[in-house]
PDB file of C-alpha atoms in Angstrom:
ATOM      1  CA  UNK A 826      -1.283 -12.698  43.173  1.00  0.00           C
ATOM      2  CA  UNK A 827       0.132  -9.268  43.705  1.00  0.00           C
ATOM      3  CA  UNK A 828      -0.991  -6.358  42.256  1.00  0.00           C
ATOM      4  CA  UNK A 829       2.266  -5.584  40.269  1.00  0.00           C
ATOM      5  CA  UNK A 830       2.568  -8.978  39.106  1.00  0.00           C
ATOM      6  CA  UNK A 831      -1.385  -8.967  38.075  1.00  0.00           C
ATOM      7  CA  UNK A 832      -0.657  -5.689  35.997  1.00  0.00           C
ATOM      8  CA  UNK A 833       2.279  -7.261  34.237  1.00  0.00           C
ATOM      9  CA  UNK A 834       0.033 -10.444  33.748  1.00  0.00           C
ATOM     10  CA  UNK A 835      -2.778  -8.032  32.315  1.00  0.00           C
ATOM     11  CA  UNK A 836      -0.317  -5.847  30.202  1.00  0.00           C
ATOM     12  CA  UNK A 837       1.409  -8.875  28.894  1.00  0.00           C
ATOM     13  CA  UNK A 838      -1.868 -10.270  27.295  1.00  0.00           C
ATOM     14  CA  UNK A 839      -2.962  -7.301  25.737  1.00  0.00           C
ATOM     15  CA  UNK A 840       0.577  -7.685  23.966  1.00  0.00           C
ATOM     16  CA  UNK A 841      -0.449 -10.800  22.793  1.00  0.00           C
ATOM     17  CA  UNK A 842      -3.908  -9.992  21.533  1.00  0.00           C
ATOM     18  CA  UNK A 843      -4.423 -10.690  17.830  1.00  0.00           C
ATOM     19  CA  UNK A 844      -4.765  -7.442  15.671  1.00  0.00           C
ATOM     20  CA  UNK A 845      -7.349  -9.205  14.216  1.00  0.00           C
ATOM     21  CA  UNK A 846      -9.537  -8.738  17.293  1.00  0.00           C
ATOM     22  CA  UNK A 847      -9.440  -5.162  17.404  1.00  0.00           C
ATOM     23  CA  UNK A 848     -12.734  -3.556  16.086  1.00  0.00           C
ATOM     24  CA  UNK A 849     -13.249   0.099  15.948  1.00  0.00           C
ATOM     25  CA  UNK A 850     -16.575   2.108  15.317  1.00  0.00           C
ATOM     26  CA  UNK A 851     -17.055   5.790  15.003  1.00  0.00           C
ATOM     27  CA  UNK A 852     -17.140   8.894  12.254  1.00  0.00           C
ATOM     28  CA  UNK A 853     -14.253   8.701   9.840  1.00  0.00           C
ATOM     29  CA  UNK A 854     -12.003  10.860   8.279  1.00  0.00           C
ATOM     30  CA  UNK A 855     -10.237  10.499   5.155  1.00  0.00           C
ATOM     31  CA  UNK A 856      -6.749  11.000   4.068  1.00  0.00           C
ATOM     32  CA  UNK A 857      -6.480   9.664   0.538  1.00  0.00           C
ATOM     33  CA  UNK A 858      -8.446   7.142  -1.881  1.00  0.00           C
ATOM     34  CA  UNK A 859      -7.310   3.974   0.502  1.00  0.00           C
ATOM     35  CA  UNK A 860      -6.620   5.003   3.883  1.00  0.00           C
ATOM     36  CA  UNK A 861      -9.261   6.435   6.753  1.00  0.00           C
ATOM     37  CA  UNK A 862      -8.718   7.707  10.332  1.00  0.00           C
ATOM     38  CA  UNK A 863     -11.159   6.865  13.189  1.00  0.00           C
ATOM     39  CA  UNK A 864     -10.026   9.084  16.527  1.00  0.00           C
ATOM     40  CA  UNK A 865      -6.733   8.473  16.524  1.00  0.00           C
ATOM     41  CA  UNK A 866      -6.348   5.247  14.744  1.00  0.00           C
ATOM     42  CA  UNK A 867      -5.217   5.511  10.774  1.00  0.00           C
ATOM     43  CA  UNK A 868      -6.585   2.363   9.099  1.00  0.00           C
ATOM     44  CA  UNK A 869      -5.630   0.850   5.883  1.00  0.00           C
ATOM     45  CA  UNK A 870      -8.411  -0.429   3.908  1.00  0.00           C
ATOM     46  CA  UNK A 871      -7.764  -4.295   3.552  1.00  0.00           C
ATOM     47  CA  UNK A 872      -7.716  -5.822  -0.257  1.00  0.00           C
ATOM     48  CA  UNK A 873      -7.673  -2.542  -2.613  1.00  0.00           C
ATOM     49  CA  UNK A 874      -5.118  -0.068  -3.617  1.00  0.00           C
ATOM     50  CA  UNK A 875      -6.476   3.422  -4.258  1.00  0.00           C
ATOM     51  CA  UNK A 876      -4.172   5.921  -7.011  1.00  0.00           C
ATOM     52  CA  UNK A 877      -2.089   8.063  -4.705  1.00  0.00           C
ATOM     53  CA  UNK A 878      -2.950  11.758  -4.178  1.00  0.00           C
ATOM     54  CA  UNK A 879      -1.270  13.477  -6.587  1.00  0.00           C
ATOM     55  CA  UNK A 880      -1.578  10.846  -9.493  1.00  0.00           C
ATOM     56  CA  UNK A 881      -3.182  11.617 -12.835  1.00  0.00           C
ATOM     57  CA  UNK A 882      -4.666   8.980 -14.920  1.00  0.00           C
ATOM     58  CA  UNK A 883      -5.893   9.176 -18.804  1.00  0.00           C
ATOM     59  CA  UNK A 884      -9.319   9.764 -19.630  1.00  0.00           C
ATOM     60  CA  UNK A 885     -11.743   8.410 -22.633  1.00  0.00           C
ATOM     61  CA  UNK A 886     -10.552  12.057 -24.101  1.00  0.00           C
ATOM     62  CA  UNK A 887      -6.960  11.549 -23.933  1.00  0.00           C
ATOM     63  CA  UNK A 888      -6.532  14.540 -21.228  1.00  0.00           C
ATOM     64  CA  UNK A 889      -5.003  13.671 -18.102  1.00  0.00           C
ATOM     65  CA  UNK A 890      -7.422  13.782 -15.028  1.00  0.00           C
ATOM     66  CA  UNK A 891      -7.075  14.414 -11.096  1.00  0.00           C
ATOM     67  CA  UNK A 892      -7.908  10.500 -10.385  1.00  0.00           C
ATOM     68  CA  UNK A 893      -5.951  10.135  -7.141  1.00  0.00           C
ATOM     69  CA  UNK A 894      -8.226  13.368  -5.754  1.00  0.00           C
ATOM     70  CA  UNK A 895     -11.146  11.924  -6.971  1.00  0.00           C
ATOM     71  CA  UNK A 896     -10.593   8.313  -5.355  1.00  0.00           C
ATOM     72  CA  UNK A 897     -10.031  10.216  -2.055  1.00  0.00           C
ATOM     73  CA  UNK A 898     -13.199  12.044  -2.943  1.00  0.00           C
ATOM     74  CA  UNK A 899     -15.394   8.931  -3.690  1.00  0.00           C
ATOM     75  CA  UNK A 900     -14.413   7.738  -0.517  1.00  0.00           C
ATOM     76  CA  UNK A 901     -15.331  10.670   1.378  1.00  0.00           C
ATOM     77  CA  UNK A 902     -18.612  10.369  -0.071  1.00  0.00           C
ATOM     78  CA  UNK A 903     -19.009   6.931   1.154  1.00  0.00           C
ATOM     79  CA  UNK A 904     -18.346   7.740   4.598  1.00  0.00           C
ATOM     80  CA  UNK A 905     -19.245  11.120   5.366  1.00  0.00           C
ATOM     81  CA  UNK A 906     -21.902  11.657   7.977  1.00  0.00           C
ATOM     82  CA  UNK A 907     -22.118   8.275   8.876  1.00  0.00           C
ATOM     83  CA  UNK A 908     -21.054   5.278  11.437  1.00  0.00           C
ATOM     84  CA  UNK A 909     -17.894   3.459  10.216  1.00  0.00           C
ATOM     85  CA  UNK A 910     -17.341  -0.199  11.590  1.00  0.00           C
ATOM     86  CA  UNK A 911     -13.817  -1.701  10.915  1.00  0.00           C
ATOM     87  CA  UNK A 912     -12.720  -5.325  11.954  1.00  0.00           C
ATOM     88  CA  UNK A 913      -8.504  -5.589  12.473  1.00  0.00           C
ATOM     89  CA  UNK A 914      -6.394  -7.654  10.450  1.00  0.00           C
ATOM     90  CA  UNK A 915      -3.177  -7.023  10.858  1.00  0.00           C
ATOM     91  CA  UNK A 916      -0.662  -3.906  10.918  1.00  0.00           C
ATOM     92  CA  UNK A 917       1.361  -2.778   7.903  1.00  0.00           C
ATOM     93  CA  UNK A 918       5.002  -1.666   7.804  1.00  0.00           C
ATOM     94  CA  UNK A 919       3.961   1.989   8.525  1.00  0.00           C
ATOM     95  CA  UNK A 920       1.819   0.565  11.384  1.00  0.00           C
ATOM     96  CA  UNK A 921      -1.332   1.284  10.090  1.00  0.00           C
ATOM     97  CA  UNK A 922      -4.380  -0.918  10.675  1.00  0.00           C
ATOM     98  CA  UNK A 923      -5.072  -2.933   8.262  1.00  0.00           C
ATOM     99  CA  UNK A 924      -9.066  -3.310   8.417  1.00  0.00           C
ATOM    100  CA  UNK A 925     -12.547  -4.440   6.396  1.00  0.00           C
ATOM    101  CA  UNK A 926     -14.813  -1.587   7.056  1.00  0.00           C
ATOM    102  CA  UNK A 927     -18.414  -1.285   6.524  1.00  0.00           C
ATOM    103  CA  UNK A 928     -20.846   1.384   6.810  1.00  0.00           C
ATOM    104  CA  UNK A 929     -24.451   0.484   6.513  1.00  0.00           C
ATOM    105  CA  UNK A 930     -23.595  -2.842   5.947  1.00  0.00           C
ATOM    106  CA  UNK A 931     -21.616  -2.317   2.964  1.00  0.00           C
ATOM    107  CA  UNK A 932     -18.095  -3.188   2.443  1.00  0.00           C
ATOM    108  CA  UNK A 933     -16.312  -0.203   1.798  1.00  0.00           C
ATOM    109  CA  UNK A 934     -13.355  -1.773   0.048  1.00  0.00           C
ATOM    110  CA  UNK A 935     -15.307  -3.435  -2.215  1.00  0.00           C
ATOM    111  CA  UNK A 936     -17.761  -0.548  -3.528  1.00  0.00           C
ATOM    112  CA  UNK A 937     -14.161   1.450  -3.800  1.00  0.00           C
ATOM    113  CA  UNK A 938     -13.214  -1.378  -6.236  1.00  0.00           C
ATOM    114  CA  UNK A 939     -16.553  -1.677  -7.762  1.00  0.00           C
ATOM    115  CA  UNK A 940     -16.829   1.957  -8.413  1.00  0.00           C
ATOM    116  CA  UNK A 941     -13.507   2.106 -10.471  1.00  0.00           C
ATOM    117  CA  UNK A 942     -12.010   4.103  -7.597  1.00  0.00           C
ATOM    118  CA  UNK A 943      -9.523   1.750  -6.497  1.00  0.00           C
ATOM    119  CA  UNK A 944      -8.083  -1.699  -7.599  1.00  0.00           C
ATOM    120  CA  UNK A 945      -8.096  -5.039  -6.139  1.00  0.00           C
ATOM    121  CA  UNK A 946      -4.480  -5.516  -4.387  1.00  0.00           C
ATOM    122  CA  UNK A 947      -3.793  -9.008  -5.416  1.00  0.00           C
ATOM    123  CA  UNK A 948      -0.661  -8.914  -4.213  1.00  0.00           C
ATOM    124  CA  UNK A 949      -2.351  -9.274  -0.309  1.00  0.00           C
ATOM    125  CA  UNK A 950      -6.152 -10.467  -1.239  1.00  0.00           C
ATOM    126  CA  UNK A 951      -8.201 -11.749  -3.847  1.00  0.00           C
ATOM    127  CA  UNK A 952     -11.549 -10.213  -2.073  1.00  0.00           C
ATOM    128  CA  UNK A 953     -12.436  -7.749  -4.676  1.00  0.00           C
ATOM    129  CA  UNK A 954     -11.064  -9.220  -7.966  1.00  0.00           C
ATOM    130  CA  UNK A 955     -14.558  -9.985  -9.503  1.00  0.00           C
ATOM    131  CA  UNK A 956     -15.865  -6.184  -8.870  1.00  0.00           C
ATOM    132  CA  UNK A 957     -12.506  -4.830 -10.595  1.00  0.00           C
ATOM    133  CA  UNK A 958     -13.417  -6.910 -13.476  1.00  0.00           C
ATOM    134  CA  UNK A 959     -16.925  -5.426 -13.489  1.00  0.00           C
ATOM    135  CA  UNK A 960     -15.570  -2.091 -13.119  1.00  0.00           C
ATOM    136  CA  UNK A 961     -13.049  -2.515 -15.698  1.00  0.00           C
ATOM    137  CA  UNK A 962     -15.684  -4.026 -18.452  1.00  0.00           C
ATOM    138  CA  UNK A 963     -18.023  -1.276 -18.063  1.00  0.00           C
ATOM    139  CA  UNK A 964     -14.953   1.150 -18.329  1.00  0.00           C
ATOM    140  CA  UNK A 965     -15.877   3.452 -15.651  1.00  0.00           C
ATOM    141  CA  UNK A 966     -13.760   4.831 -13.255  1.00  0.00           C
ATOM    142  CA  UNK A 967     -10.072   4.418 -13.605  1.00  0.00           C
ATOM    143  CA  UNK A 968     -10.729   1.689 -16.651  1.00  0.00           C
ATOM    144  CA  UNK A 969     -12.049   5.082 -18.433  1.00  0.00           C
ATOM    145  CA  UNK A 970      -8.898   5.212 -19.674  1.00  0.00           C
ATOM    146  CA  UNK A 971      -5.080   4.278 -19.824  1.00  0.00           C
ATOM    147  CA  UNK A 972      -3.200   4.582 -15.806  1.00  0.00           C
ATOM    148  CA  UNK A 973      -0.496   2.979 -13.902  1.00  0.00           C
ATOM    149  CA  UNK A 974      -1.250   0.869 -11.023  1.00  0.00           C
ATOM    150  CA  UNK A 975      -0.896   2.673  -7.668  1.00  0.00           C
ATOM    151  CA  UNK A 976       1.900   0.177  -7.213  1.00  0.00           C
ATOM    152  CA  UNK A 977       3.780   0.879 -10.312  1.00  0.00           C
ATOM    153  CA  UNK A 978       3.195   4.425  -9.673  1.00  0.00           C
ATOM    154  CA  UNK A 979       4.821   4.591  -6.274  1.00  0.00           C
ATOM    155  CA  UNK A 980       7.577   2.636  -7.908  1.00  0.00           C
ATOM    156  CA  UNK A 981       8.089   4.977 -10.452  1.00  0.00           C
ATOM    157  CA  UNK A 982       8.387   7.835  -8.127  1.00  0.00           C
ATOM    158  CA  UNK A 983      10.729   6.074  -5.619  1.00  0.00           C
ATOM    159  CA  UNK A 984      13.068   5.446  -8.898  1.00  0.00           C
ATOM    160  CA  UNK A 985      12.834   9.274  -9.719  1.00  0.00           C
ATOM    161  CA  UNK A 986      13.622  10.227  -6.537  1.00  0.00           C
ATOM    162  CA  UNK A 987      17.094   8.267  -5.844  1.00  0.00           C
ATOM    163  CA  UNK A 988      18.946   8.987  -9.139  1.00  0.00           C
ATOM    164  CA  UNK A 989      21.816   7.109 -10.100  1.00  0.00           C
ATOM    165  CA  UNK A 990      25.332   8.177  -8.487  1.00  0.00           C
ATOM    166  CA  UNK A 991      27.373   9.841 -10.891  1.00  0.00           C
ATOM    167  CA  UNK A 992      29.830   7.183 -11.513  1.00  0.00           C
ATOM    168  CA  UNK A 993      26.590   5.357 -13.417  1.00  0.00           C
ATOM    169  CA  UNK A 994      27.235   2.160 -11.085  1.00  0.00           C
ATOM    170  CA  UNK A 995      23.129   1.326 -11.009  1.00  0.00           C
ATOM    171  CA  UNK A 996      23.151  -2.404  -9.460  1.00  0.00           C
ATOM    172  CA  UNK A 997      21.150  -1.877  -5.949  1.00  0.00           C
ATOM    173  CA  UNK A 998      22.791  -3.650  -3.053  1.00  0.00           C
ATOM    174  CA  UNK A 999      20.253  -3.777  -0.945  1.00  0.00           C
ATOM    175  CA  UNK A1000      20.413  -5.634   2.792  1.00  0.00           C
ATOM    176  CA  UNK A1001      17.189  -6.746   4.424  1.00  0.00           C
ATOM    177  CA  UNK A1002      15.937  -9.997   6.253  1.00  0.00           C
ATOM    178  CA  UNK A1003      16.675 -12.045   3.828  1.00  0.00           C
ATOM    179  CA  UNK A1004      20.772 -11.265   3.456  1.00  0.00           C
ATOM    180  CA  UNK A1005      22.597  -9.187   0.925  1.00  0.00           C
ATOM    181  CA  UNK A1006      20.758  -9.289  -2.025  1.00  0.00           C
ATOM    182  CA  UNK A1007      21.301  -6.909  -5.466  1.00  0.00           C
ATOM    183  CA  UNK A1008      18.956  -5.825  -8.107  1.00  0.00           C
ATOM    184  CA  UNK A1009      19.886  -4.853 -11.438  1.00  0.00           C
ATOM    185  CA  UNK A1010      17.797  -2.646 -13.733  1.00  0.00           C
ATOM    186  CA  UNK A1011      14.133  -3.816 -15.040  1.00  0.00           C
ATOM    187  CA  UNK A1012      13.980  -6.058 -12.009  1.00  0.00           C
ATOM    188  CA  UNK A1013      10.730  -6.447 -10.310  1.00  0.00           C
ATOM    189  CA  UNK A1014      11.748  -4.872  -7.167  1.00  0.00           C
ATOM    190  CA  UNK A1015      14.132  -2.503  -8.871  1.00  0.00           C
ATOM    191  CA  UNK A1016      12.611   0.375  -8.502  1.00  0.00           C
ATOM    192  CA  UNK A1017      10.795   0.069  -4.953  1.00  0.00           C
ATOM    193  CA  UNK A1018      14.608  -0.792  -3.587  1.00  0.00           C
ATOM    194  CA  UNK A1019      16.110   2.465  -1.426  1.00  0.00           C
ATOM    195  CA  UNK A1020      19.955   1.856  -0.815  1.00  0.00           C
ATOM    196  CA  UNK A1021      20.886   3.313   2.494  1.00  0.00           C
ATOM    197  CA  UNK A1022      24.560   4.160   2.694  1.00  0.00           C
ATOM    198  CA  UNK A1023      24.504   4.539   6.212  1.00  0.00           C
ATOM    199  CA  UNK A1024      22.985   0.721   6.520  1.00  0.00           C
ATOM    200  CA  UNK A1025      25.917  -0.678   4.538  1.00  0.00           C
ATOM    201  CA  UNK A1026      23.988  -0.359   1.666  1.00  0.00           C
ATOM    202  CA  UNK A1027      26.020   0.170  -1.614  1.00  0.00           C
ATOM    203  CA  UNK A1028      25.783   0.346  -5.769  1.00  0.00           C
ATOM    204  CA  UNK A1029      27.691  -1.848  -7.957  1.00  0.00           C
ATOM    205  CA  UNK A1030      28.500  -1.695 -11.340  1.00  0.00           C
ATOM    206  CA  UNK A1031      28.181  -5.086 -12.232  1.00  0.00           C
ATOM    207  CA  UNK A1032      26.479  -8.648 -11.200  1.00  0.00           C
ATOM    208  CA  UNK A1033      30.440  -9.639 -10.550  1.00  0.00           C
ATOM    209  CA  UNK A1034      31.023  -7.219  -8.437  1.00  0.00           C
ATOM    210  CA  UNK A1035      28.261  -7.217  -6.107  1.00  0.00           C
ATOM    211  CA  UNK A1036      29.138 -10.988  -6.006  1.00  0.00           C
ATOM    212  CA  UNK A1037      32.639 -10.992  -4.922  1.00  0.00           C
ATOM    213  CA  UNK A1038      31.394  -8.403  -2.515  1.00  0.00           C
ATOM    214  CA  UNK A1039      28.852 -11.167  -0.772  1.00  0.00           C
ATOM    215  CA  UNK A1040      25.513 -10.253  -2.618  1.00  0.00           C
ATOM    216  CA  UNK A1041      23.638 -12.455  -4.551  1.00  0.00           C
ATOM    217  CA  UNK A1042      20.950 -12.206  -7.124  1.00  0.00           C
ATOM    218  CA  UNK A1043      17.289 -10.993  -6.402  1.00  0.00           C
ATOM    219  CA  UNK A1044      15.006 -13.946  -7.745  1.00  0.00           C
ATOM    220  CA  UNK A1045      12.992 -11.446  -9.783  1.00  0.00           C
TER     221      UNK A1045
END
């Protein structure tokens, strides 16, 4: 086999290698309550969802506190001056490596949930549901008062950042790999759906108008 063909074969094999085979080990730098970086690789901790950096929660006394910044501090404490080992599982839509990470034999994601510093991210994994239940019963961390789940907080911000057009037509006509789908206010994915008119997406005034234009209703 020529050198060129051999090189092409090696590159093809590397490209086909599953993300799950990727292991990273070393000191970690913390971006927020569920994201770290080892060398140049951004890593999203598998199975957890921590409050956003600027998110605030309600404490036992009813006053707001910076729970997002606190979650980042908890994660920093867990990995500071330690060697972190991460086993890749997949990549998320932002290109980050989703991984289970350990330090001194401790599952970092599980510990974050156990300390009440993150939710068990049920949308993607049930690994840490029991740890979350214990934190909830003990009323520690996020569970000491009221707070929005991180995904609901993100959706709320996304909705606030894209105002309804001046026409008042609030139905979102989204185009995705599933086709042309419209979302009405109050549906599950409405707040998180962004309309990009440059891609042909559009706003509608009624379900009938959306369906006449070739869009179908979202299932939830």
